[in-house]
Tab-separated table of C-alpha atoms in Angstrom:
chain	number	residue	atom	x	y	z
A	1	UNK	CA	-19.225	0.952	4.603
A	2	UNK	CA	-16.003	1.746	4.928
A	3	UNK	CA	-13.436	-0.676	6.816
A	4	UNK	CA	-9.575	-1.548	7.841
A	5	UNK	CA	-7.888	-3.137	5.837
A	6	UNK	CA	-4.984	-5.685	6.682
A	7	UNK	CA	-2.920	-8.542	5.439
A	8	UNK	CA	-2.009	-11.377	5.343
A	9	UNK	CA	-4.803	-12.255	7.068
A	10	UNK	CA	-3.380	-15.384	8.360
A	11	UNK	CA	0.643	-16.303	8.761
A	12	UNK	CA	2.768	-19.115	9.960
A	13	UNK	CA	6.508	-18.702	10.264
A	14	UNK	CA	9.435	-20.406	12.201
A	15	UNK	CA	10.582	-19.018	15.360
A	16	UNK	CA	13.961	-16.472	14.068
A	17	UNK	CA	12.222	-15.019	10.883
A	18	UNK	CA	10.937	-11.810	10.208
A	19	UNK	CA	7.155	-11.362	9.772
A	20	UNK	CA	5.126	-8.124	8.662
A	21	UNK	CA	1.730	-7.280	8.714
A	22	UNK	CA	0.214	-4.220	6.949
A	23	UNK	CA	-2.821	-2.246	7.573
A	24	UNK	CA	-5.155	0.245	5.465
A	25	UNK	CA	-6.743	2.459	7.657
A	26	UNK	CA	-10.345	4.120	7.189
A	27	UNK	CA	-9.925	7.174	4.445
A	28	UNK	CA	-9.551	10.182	6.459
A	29	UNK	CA	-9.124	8.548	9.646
A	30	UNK	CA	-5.640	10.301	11.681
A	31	UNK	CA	-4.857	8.391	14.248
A	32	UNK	CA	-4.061	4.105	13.827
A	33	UNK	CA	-3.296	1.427	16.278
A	34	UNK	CA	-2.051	-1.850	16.418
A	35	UNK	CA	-3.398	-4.079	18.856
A	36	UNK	CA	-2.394	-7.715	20.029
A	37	UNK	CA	-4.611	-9.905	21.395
A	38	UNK	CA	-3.447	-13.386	22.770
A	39	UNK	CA	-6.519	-16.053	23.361
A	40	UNK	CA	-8.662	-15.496	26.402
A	41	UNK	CA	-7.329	-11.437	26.966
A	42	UNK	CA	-8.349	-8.232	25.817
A	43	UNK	CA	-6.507	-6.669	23.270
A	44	UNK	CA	-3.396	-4.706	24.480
A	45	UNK	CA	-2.100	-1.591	22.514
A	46	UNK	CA	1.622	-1.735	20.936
A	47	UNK	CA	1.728	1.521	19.210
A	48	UNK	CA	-0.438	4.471	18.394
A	49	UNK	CA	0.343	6.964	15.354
A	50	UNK	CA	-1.132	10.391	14.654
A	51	UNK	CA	-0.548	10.898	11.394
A	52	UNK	CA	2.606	9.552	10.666
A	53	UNK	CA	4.092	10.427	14.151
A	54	UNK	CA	3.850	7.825	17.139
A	55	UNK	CA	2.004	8.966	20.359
A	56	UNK	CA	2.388	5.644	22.170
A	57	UNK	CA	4.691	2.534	21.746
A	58	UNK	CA	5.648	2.127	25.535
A	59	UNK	CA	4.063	-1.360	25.429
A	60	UNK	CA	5.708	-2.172	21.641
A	61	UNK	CA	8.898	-4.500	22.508
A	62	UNK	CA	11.167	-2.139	20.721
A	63	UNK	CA	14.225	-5.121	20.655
A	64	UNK	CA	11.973	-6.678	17.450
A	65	UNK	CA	9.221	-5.154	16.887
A	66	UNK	CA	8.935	-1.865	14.788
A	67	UNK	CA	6.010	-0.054	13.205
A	68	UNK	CA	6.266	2.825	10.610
A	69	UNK	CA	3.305	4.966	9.081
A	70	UNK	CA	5.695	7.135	6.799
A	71	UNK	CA	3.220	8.776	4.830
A	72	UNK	CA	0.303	9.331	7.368
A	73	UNK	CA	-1.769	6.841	5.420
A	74	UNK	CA	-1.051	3.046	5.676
A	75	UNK	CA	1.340	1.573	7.957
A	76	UNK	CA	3.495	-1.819	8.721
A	77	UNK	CA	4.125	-3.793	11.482
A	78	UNK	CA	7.261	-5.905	11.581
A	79	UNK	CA	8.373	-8.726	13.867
A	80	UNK	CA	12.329	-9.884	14.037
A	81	UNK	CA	13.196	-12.075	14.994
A	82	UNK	CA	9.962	-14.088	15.827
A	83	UNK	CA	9.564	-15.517	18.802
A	84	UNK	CA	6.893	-18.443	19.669
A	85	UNK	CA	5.346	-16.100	22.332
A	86	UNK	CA	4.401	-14.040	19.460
A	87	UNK	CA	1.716	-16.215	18.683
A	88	UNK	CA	-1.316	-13.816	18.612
A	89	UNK	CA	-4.134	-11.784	16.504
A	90	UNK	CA	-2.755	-8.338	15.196
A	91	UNK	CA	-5.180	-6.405	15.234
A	92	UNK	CA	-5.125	-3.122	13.246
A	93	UNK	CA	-7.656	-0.113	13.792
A	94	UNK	CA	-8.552	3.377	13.276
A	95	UNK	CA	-10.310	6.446	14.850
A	96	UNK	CA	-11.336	9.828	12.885
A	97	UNK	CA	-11.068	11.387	16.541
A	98	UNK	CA	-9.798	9.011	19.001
A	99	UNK	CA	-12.972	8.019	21.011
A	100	UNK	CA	-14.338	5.287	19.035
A	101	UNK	CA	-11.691	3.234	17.474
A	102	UNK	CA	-12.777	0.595	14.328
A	103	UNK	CA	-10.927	-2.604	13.720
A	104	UNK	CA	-9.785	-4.270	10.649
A	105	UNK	CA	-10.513	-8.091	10.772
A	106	UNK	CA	-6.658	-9.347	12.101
A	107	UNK	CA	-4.502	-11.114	11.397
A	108	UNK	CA	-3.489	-14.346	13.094
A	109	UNK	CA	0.291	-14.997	13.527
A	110	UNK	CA	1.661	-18.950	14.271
A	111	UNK	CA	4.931	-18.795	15.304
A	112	UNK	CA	6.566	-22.400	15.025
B	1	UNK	CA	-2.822	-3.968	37.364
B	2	UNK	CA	-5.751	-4.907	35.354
B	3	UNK	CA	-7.580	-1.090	34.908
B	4	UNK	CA	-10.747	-2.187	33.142
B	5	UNK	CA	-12.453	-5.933	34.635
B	6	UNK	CA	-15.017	-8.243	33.127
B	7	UNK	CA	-15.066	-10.931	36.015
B	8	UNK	CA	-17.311	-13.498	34.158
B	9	UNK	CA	-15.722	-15.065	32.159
B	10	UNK	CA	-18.997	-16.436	30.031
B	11	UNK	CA	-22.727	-16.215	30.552
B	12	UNK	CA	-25.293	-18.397	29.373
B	13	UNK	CA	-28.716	-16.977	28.269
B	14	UNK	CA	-31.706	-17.953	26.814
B	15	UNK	CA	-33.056	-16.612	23.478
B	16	UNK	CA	-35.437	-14.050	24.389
B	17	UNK	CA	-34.293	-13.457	27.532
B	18	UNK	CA	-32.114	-10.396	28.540
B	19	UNK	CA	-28.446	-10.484	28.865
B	20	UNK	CA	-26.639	-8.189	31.135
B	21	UNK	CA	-22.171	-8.184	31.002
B	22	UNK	CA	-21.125	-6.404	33.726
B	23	UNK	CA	-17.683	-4.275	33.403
B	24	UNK	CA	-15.413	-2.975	36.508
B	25	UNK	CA	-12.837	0.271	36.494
B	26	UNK	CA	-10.442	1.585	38.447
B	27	UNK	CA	-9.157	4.734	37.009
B	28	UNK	CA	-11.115	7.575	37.781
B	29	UNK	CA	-9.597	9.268	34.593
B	30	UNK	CA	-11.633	7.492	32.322
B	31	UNK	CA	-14.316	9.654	30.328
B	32	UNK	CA	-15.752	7.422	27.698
B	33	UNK	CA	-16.327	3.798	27.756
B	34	UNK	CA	-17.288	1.398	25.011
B	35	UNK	CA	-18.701	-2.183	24.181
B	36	UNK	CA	-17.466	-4.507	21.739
B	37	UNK	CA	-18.599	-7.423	19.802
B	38	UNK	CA	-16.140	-10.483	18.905
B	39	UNK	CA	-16.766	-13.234	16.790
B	40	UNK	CA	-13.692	-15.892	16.177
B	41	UNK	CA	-11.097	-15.322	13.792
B	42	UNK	CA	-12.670	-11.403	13.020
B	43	UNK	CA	-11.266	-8.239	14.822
B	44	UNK	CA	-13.711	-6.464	17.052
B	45	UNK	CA	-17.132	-5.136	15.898
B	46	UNK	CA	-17.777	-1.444	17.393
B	47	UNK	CA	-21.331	-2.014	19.390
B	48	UNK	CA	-22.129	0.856	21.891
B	49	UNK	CA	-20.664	3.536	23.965
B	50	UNK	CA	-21.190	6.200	26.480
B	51	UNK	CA	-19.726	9.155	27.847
B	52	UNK	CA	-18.956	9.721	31.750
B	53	UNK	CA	-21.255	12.795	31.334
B	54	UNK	CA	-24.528	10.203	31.440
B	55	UNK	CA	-25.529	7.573	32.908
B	56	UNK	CA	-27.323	5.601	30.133
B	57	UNK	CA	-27.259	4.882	25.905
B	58	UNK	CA	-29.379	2.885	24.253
B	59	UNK	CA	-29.354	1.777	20.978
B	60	UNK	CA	-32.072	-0.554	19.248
B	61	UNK	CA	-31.695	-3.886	21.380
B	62	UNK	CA	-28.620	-2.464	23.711
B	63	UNK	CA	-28.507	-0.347	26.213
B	64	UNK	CA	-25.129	0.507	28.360
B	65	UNK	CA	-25.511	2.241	32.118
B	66	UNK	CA	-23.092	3.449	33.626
B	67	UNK	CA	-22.259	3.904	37.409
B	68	UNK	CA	-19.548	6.461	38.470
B	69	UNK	CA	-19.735	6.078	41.776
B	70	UNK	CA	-19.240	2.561	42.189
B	71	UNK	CA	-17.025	2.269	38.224
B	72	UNK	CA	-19.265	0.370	36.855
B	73	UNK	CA	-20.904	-0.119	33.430
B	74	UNK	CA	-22.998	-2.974	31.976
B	75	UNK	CA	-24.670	-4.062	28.693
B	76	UNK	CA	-28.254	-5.178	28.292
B	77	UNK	CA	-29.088	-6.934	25.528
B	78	UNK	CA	-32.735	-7.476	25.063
B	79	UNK	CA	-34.270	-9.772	23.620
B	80	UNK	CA	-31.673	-11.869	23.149
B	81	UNK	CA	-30.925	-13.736	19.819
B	82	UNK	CA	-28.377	-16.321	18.823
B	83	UNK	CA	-26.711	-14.333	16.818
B	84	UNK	CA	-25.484	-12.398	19.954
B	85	UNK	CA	-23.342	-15.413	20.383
B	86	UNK	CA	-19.814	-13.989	20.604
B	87	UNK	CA	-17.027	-12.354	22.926
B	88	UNK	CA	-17.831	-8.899	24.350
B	89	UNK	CA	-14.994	-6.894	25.330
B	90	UNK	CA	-15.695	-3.694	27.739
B	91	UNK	CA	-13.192	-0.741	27.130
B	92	UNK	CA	-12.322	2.952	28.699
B	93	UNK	CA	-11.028	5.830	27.435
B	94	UNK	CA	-8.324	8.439	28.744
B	95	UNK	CA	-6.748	10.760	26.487
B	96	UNK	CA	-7.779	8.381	23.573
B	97	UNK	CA	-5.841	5.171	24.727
B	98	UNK	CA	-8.059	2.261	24.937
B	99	UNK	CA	-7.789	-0.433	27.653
B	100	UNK	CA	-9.567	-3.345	27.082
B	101	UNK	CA	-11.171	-5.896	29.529
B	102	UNK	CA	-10.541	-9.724	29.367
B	103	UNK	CA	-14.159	-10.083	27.971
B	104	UNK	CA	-17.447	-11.987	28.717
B	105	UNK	CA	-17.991	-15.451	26.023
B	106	UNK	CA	-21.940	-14.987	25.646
B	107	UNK	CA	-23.775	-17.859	24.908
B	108	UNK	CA	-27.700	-17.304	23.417
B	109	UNK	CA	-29.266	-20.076	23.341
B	110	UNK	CA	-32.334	-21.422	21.170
């Protein structure tokens, strides 16, 4: 069965640094979100692409965080700098139609 | 303004028994609503969903109603196994963006 992929799966880094997280979405799949989700919430969208173009970053703190998809395919998500409040699960997913969306298994950022 | 509610925080079952998570909404706009599975340190696991158009899915050992009138959908699980054990997160649909619930820590147990 085919899934999303993303990595590192797990990351610590100091409070100031730059952090990025990548994602693989399901082959054929248009549209890709990242999600966060802090401990005891639901996760909360940052930024939605179709195809390479974004739909939705109006929750995506645009003074450090950034997220690209330049070739319609994979994308990043970058963090600078970090800030401990950033401490979360990343969550990366995918939808062939935008209904049902499928999630990667995260990846959980320590900011120290 | 939190658009999609899961007011219980965790629920306690025991195997065999059925487990019903209850979900709340407040935006009339939403047209499709889904269920999903969490287990710790994994992203979420895509369980169940339904369109506003009906009232009731089932699937195997789940089953999601829905209530338009009063925005209102719920998850039966039955029977319940321990392997249910895990986080279930509601979410609604408008124009494809996803809002999630809190979600409801379920608890099967042997």
């Amino acid at each position: 069965e085919a899934e999303v992929a993303q990595s590192p799966r797990y990351k610590i880094t100091e409070k100031s640094q730059a952090v990025a997280f990548w994602c693989d979405p399901i082959s054929g799949h248009a549209t890709l979100y990242w999600y966060r989700q802090i401990l005891g919430q639901g996760p909360e969208l940052l930024v939605q692409f179709q195809d390479e173009s974004v739909v939705d970053d109006s929750q995506l703190p645009k003074d450090r965080f950034s997220a690209e998809r330049l070739k319609g395919v994979d994308s990043t998500l970058k963090i600078q700098p970090a800030e401990l409040g950033d401490s979360a699960m990343y969550l990366c997913a995918s939808s062939p139609t935008g209904n049902t969306i499928y999630f990667g298994e995260g990846s959980w950022l320590t900011v120290v | 303004d939190q658009q999609v509610k899961q007011n219980s925080p965790s629920l306690s079952v025991q195997e065999g028994r059925i487990s019903i998570l209850n979900c709340d909404y407040t935006n009339s706009m939403f047209d499709y609503f889904l269920w999903y599975k969490k287990y710790p340190a994994e992203g979420p696991t895509f369980l169940i969903s339904i369109s506003s158009i009906k009232d009731k899915n089932e699937d195997g050992r789940f089953t999601v109603f829905l209530n338009k009138s009063a925005k209102h959908l719920s998850l039966h699980i039955v029977p319940s196994q321990p392997g249910d054990s895990a986080v279930y997160f509601c979410a609604a649909s408008a124009t494809n963006k996803l809002i999630f619930g809190t979600g409801t820590l379920l608890a099967v147990q042997p």
